[in-house]
């Protein structure tokens, strides 16, 4: 790769091969604004070439033997593991994520590609169904298999620039669906690196492209009829605008959250409260709070509130902020200064309305100090919207029913955490909470990459998690066999 101003210029991936366009995009570090790299941007003609190639190869790719797709996915998984330190450094540099969290992201992507390889090997074995349950079906058998709906357009966000690209690419390859991936303009380097590893495999040319186009060019891709499946992770506003613009396409939308951690009365020992406070502090601030399932709201039973609150404040104050390349750093900068200014404005609005700022509340460029608020009016922006920053609110409630009602008092419904020891309470929470996932004895921020992940209400539609994304990318087709001696 050529060097300009001391930083590498990265080609993009067009139908499985490297290509360069006519312009470049600078990628800068949110920590110190240094130039991390330059990315070549595809021209309109090159985007058209990538889409045409994916569309042309769709039948061939769907018929690719499972062992070919599985071997490619296994290869990417192994190569990611081999290059963990290098890739973690790249994530940290372009995203501002502390290096220890970046290493964890690489490890998750390793697992995603491994899970996809496993699913590719067992996918589409088919389900046989006897049809002779009625007289007219005598001698008939239905065999149902799944087939790709067509080319997938994957649109990835900045906050997990490697793993959320993996969650678009790996299930598509496993299912035999060609994919066009658009990484986030702020963090395209990690997604492009996946292309390096895919290029080492024997996947058909045209079955994948990684195109770092601007957000302004996204509507043309969204509208393209050759891309019938859209998998988007990002903001509620953009996600629903996409869905509204293409009502006849299949859209999977992984959108925002306002994650609640509910601490109930039986979670009352000193050890219990220490654990809850530590987990809440860690996962309200990891990734700079820039995770859809970070802890934004703590809802505590009145019987434990006064003992829990000072523990949370102390645990938040123990979070180490600073240089994301330092192994000791827990909390780095947000993705940019504008994001930090927005968080600052929301906290100031809440404080002006009567909220108490118990710690934090300070901005330094793109960094915002880990912050705890109490007595926050429920009509303030920070109560109603997704803060996507290192800020949490703590609220006192009376009893389980009030706690669950408070958790549901949000337009979002992604995941919730419930700290309880009682199995019956856990099942009541599972029934009562209007979210896509309930985590018992921990924060809402837990995600295993093979489990179904997604939300309800304004948190989106559809599910990720490799097998579940493969279901989204495919449809059932039935084959009826006749004249059989069943």
CSV table of C-alpha atoms in Angstrom, one decimal, residues 75-244:
chain,number,residue,atom,x,y,z
A,75,UNK,CA,-9.7,-19.6,7.3
A,76,UNK,CA,-10.9,-16.1,8.2
A,77,UNK,CA,-11.4,-17.1,11.8
A,78,UNK,CA,-7.9,-18.6,12.1
A,79,UNK,CA,-6.3,-15.6,10.4
A,80,UNK,CA,-8.1,-13.1,12.6
A,81,UNK,CA,-6.8,-15.0,15.6
A,82,UNK,CA,-3.2,-15.0,14.3
A,83,UNK,CA,-3.3,-11.3,13.8
A,84,UNK,CA,-5.1,-10.3,17.0
A,85,UNK,CA,-2.7,-7.7,18.2
A,86,UNK,CA,-2.3,-6.0,14.9
A,87,UNK,CA,-6.1,-5.9,14.3
A,88,UNK,CA,-6.8,-4.7,17.9
A,89,UNK,CA,-4.3,-1.9,17.4
A,90,UNK,CA,-6.1,-0.9,14.2
A,91,UNK,CA,-9.6,-0.9,15.9
A,92,UNK,CA,-8.2,1.2,18.7
A,93,UNK,CA,-6.6,3.6,16.4
A,94,UNK,CA,-9.5,4.3,14.1
A,95,UNK,CA,-12.3,4.0,16.7
A,96,UNK,CA,-10.7,5.2,20.0
A,97,UNK,CA,-11.6,2.0,21.7
A,98,UNK,CA,-9.3,1.0,24.6
A,99,UNK,CA,-7.0,-1.7,23.4
A,100,UNK,CA,-8.2,-4.3,25.9
A,101,UNK,CA,-11.8,-3.9,24.6
A,102,UNK,CA,-10.4,-4.0,21.0
A,103,UNK,CA,-8.7,-7.3,21.7
A,104,UNK,CA,-12.1,-8.6,23.0
A,105,UNK,CA,-13.7,-7.5,19.8
A,106,UNK,CA,-11.2,-9.4,17.7
A,107,UNK,CA,-11.9,-12.5,19.8
A,108,UNK,CA,-15.6,-12.2,19.2
A,109,UNK,CA,-15.1,-11.8,15.4
A,110,UNK,CA,-12.9,-15.0,15.5
A,111,UNK,CA,-15.9,-16.8,17.1
A,112,UNK,CA,-18.4,-15.3,14.6
A,113,UNK,CA,-16.6,-16.7,11.6
A,114,UNK,CA,-16.1,-20.0,13.4
A,115,UNK,CA,-19.8,-20.3,14.2
A,116,UNK,CA,-20.6,-19.5,10.6
A,117,UNK,CA,-18.3,-22.2,9.4
A,118,UNK,CA,-20.1,-24.7,11.7
A,119,UNK,CA,-23.5,-23.5,10.5
A,120,UNK,CA,-22.5,-23.7,6.8
A,121,UNK,CA,-21.7,-27.4,7.3
A,122,UNK,CA,-25.1,-28.2,8.8
A,123,UNK,CA,-27.3,-25.7,7.0
A,124,UNK,CA,-30.0,-26.8,4.7
A,125,UNK,CA,-30.1,-30.4,5.4
A,126,UNK,CA,-33.9,-30.1,4.9
A,127,UNK,CA,-36.9,-31.1,6.8
A,128,UNK,CA,-39.0,-34.0,5.6
A,129,UNK,CA,-42.8,-34.0,6.2
A,130,UNK,CA,-45.2,-36.8,5.5
A,131,UNK,CA,-48.3,-35.6,3.6
A,132,UNK,CA,-50.3,-38.8,3.8
A,133,UNK,CA,-52.0,-37.5,7.0
A,134,UNK,CA,-55.0,-36.9,4.6
A,135,UNK,CA,-56.2,-39.1,1.9
A,136,UNK,CA,-55.1,-36.8,-0.9
A,137,UNK,CA,-51.5,-36.9,0.2
A,138,UNK,CA,-51.0,-40.7,0.0
A,139,UNK,CA,-47.5,-41.5,-1.2
A,140,UNK,CA,-46.4,-37.9,-1.0
A,141,UNK,CA,-43.5,-36.4,1.0
A,142,UNK,CA,-42.6,-32.7,1.4
A,143,UNK,CA,-38.9,-31.7,1.7
A,144,UNK,CA,-38.4,-28.2,2.8
A,145,UNK,CA,-35.1,-26.5,2.3
A,146,UNK,CA,-33.9,-22.8,2.5
A,147,UNK,CA,-32.5,-20.8,-0.3
A,148,UNK,CA,-30.9,-17.3,-0.4
A,149,UNK,CA,-33.3,-14.4,-1.1
A,150,UNK,CA,-30.6,-12.8,-3.1
A,151,UNK,CA,-27.7,-10.4,-2.7
A,152,UNK,CA,-27.4,-8.9,0.8
A,153,UNK,CA,-26.5,-5.2,1.4
A,154,UNK,CA,-24.8,-5.0,4.8
A,155,UNK,CA,-24.5,-1.6,6.4
A,156,UNK,CA,-22.2,-1.6,9.5
A,157,UNK,CA,-21.7,1.0,12.2
A,158,UNK,CA,-18.6,2.6,13.8
A,159,UNK,CA,-18.8,1.2,17.3
A,160,UNK,CA,-17.8,-2.4,16.6
A,161,UNK,CA,-16.0,-1.8,13.3
A,162,UNK,CA,-14.7,-5.4,13.0
A,163,UNK,CA,-17.3,-7.6,14.8
A,164,UNK,CA,-20.4,-6.0,13.3
A,165,UNK,CA,-18.9,-6.3,9.8
A,166,UNK,CA,-18.4,-9.9,10.7
A,167,UNK,CA,-22.0,-10.3,11.7
A,168,UNK,CA,-23.0,-9.1,8.2
A,169,UNK,CA,-20.4,-11.0,6.1
A,170,UNK,CA,-20.1,-14.4,7.9
A,171,UNK,CA,-23.8,-15.4,7.9
A,172,UNK,CA,-24.2,-14.4,4.2
A,173,UNK,CA,-21.3,-16.5,3.1
A,174,UNK,CA,-22.5,-19.4,5.3
A,175,UNK,CA,-25.9,-19.2,3.6
A,176,UNK,CA,-24.5,-18.8,0.1
A,177,UNK,CA,-25.8,-15.3,-0.4
A,178,UNK,CA,-23.5,-12.7,-2.1
A,179,UNK,CA,-22.9,-9.6,0.0
A,180,UNK,CA,-22.0,-6.0,-0.6
A,181,UNK,CA,-20.7,-4.5,2.7
A,182,UNK,CA,-20.7,-0.8,3.4
A,183,UNK,CA,-18.5,-0.1,6.5
A,184,UNK,CA,-18.9,3.1,8.5
A,185,UNK,CA,-17.1,6.1,7.0
A,186,UNK,CA,-15.4,6.9,10.4
A,187,UNK,CA,-14.0,3.3,10.8
A,188,UNK,CA,-13.6,1.6,7.4
A,189,UNK,CA,-10.2,0.0,8.0
A,190,UNK,CA,-11.3,-3.0,10.1
A,191,UNK,CA,-13.9,-4.0,7.6
A,192,UNK,CA,-11.4,-3.7,4.7
A,193,UNK,CA,-9.0,-5.9,6.7
A,194,UNK,CA,-11.6,-8.7,6.5
A,195,UNK,CA,-11.4,-8.4,2.8
A,196,UNK,CA,-7.7,-9.2,2.9
A,197,UNK,CA,-8.5,-12.5,4.6
A,198,UNK,CA,-11.4,-13.3,2.3
A,199,UNK,CA,-9.2,-12.7,-0.7
A,200,UNK,CA,-7.0,-15.6,0.5
A,201,UNK,CA,-9.9,-18.1,0.1
A,202,UNK,CA,-11.5,-19.8,-2.9
A,203,UNK,CA,-14.9,-18.1,-2.8
A,204,UNK,CA,-16.3,-17.3,-6.2
A,205,UNK,CA,-15.3,-13.9,-7.6
A,206,UNK,CA,-18.2,-11.4,-7.2
A,207,UNK,CA,-19.6,-13.2,-4.1
A,208,UNK,CA,-18.4,-10.4,-1.8
A,209,UNK,CA,-17.3,-6.7,-2.0
A,210,UNK,CA,-16.4,-4.2,0.7
A,211,UNK,CA,-17.1,-0.6,-0.5
A,212,UNK,CA,-16.3,2.4,1.7
A,213,UNK,CA,-18.7,4.8,0.1
A,214,UNK,CA,-20.1,7.8,1.9
A,215,UNK,CA,-23.4,7.8,3.7
A,216,UNK,CA,-24.8,10.2,1.1
A,217,UNK,CA,-24.4,7.5,-1.5
A,218,UNK,CA,-26.2,4.9,0.5
A,219,UNK,CA,-29.8,5.6,-0.7
A,220,UNK,CA,-28.8,4.5,-4.3
A,221,UNK,CA,-27.6,1.2,-2.9
A,222,UNK,CA,-30.7,0.8,-0.7
A,223,UNK,CA,-33.0,1.4,-3.7
A,224,UNK,CA,-31.2,-1.0,-6.1
A,225,UNK,CA,-33.6,-3.9,-6.9
A,226,UNK,CA,-30.7,-6.3,-7.3
A,227,UNK,CA,-30.1,-6.1,-3.5
A,228,UNK,CA,-33.3,-7.5,-2.0
A,229,UNK,CA,-32.0,-8.0,1.5
A,230,UNK,CA,-30.7,-5.2,3.7
A,231,UNK,CA,-29.0,-5.8,7.1
A,232,UNK,CA,-28.5,-2.4,8.9
A,233,UNK,CA,-27.0,-1.6,12.3
A,234,UNK,CA,-27.2,2.0,13.4
A,235,UNK,CA,-29.5,4.7,14.5
A,236,UNK,CA,-33.3,4.4,14.8
A,237,UNK,CA,-33.8,7.4,12.5
A,238,UNK,CA,-31.7,6.0,9.6
A,239,UNK,CA,-32.9,2.5,10.0
A,240,UNK,CA,-36.6,3.2,9.8
A,241,UNK,CA,-35.9,5.7,6.9
A,242,UNK,CA,-34.3,2.8,5.0
A,243,UNK,CA,-37.3,0.5,5.8
A,244,UNK,CA,-39.8,3.1,4.8
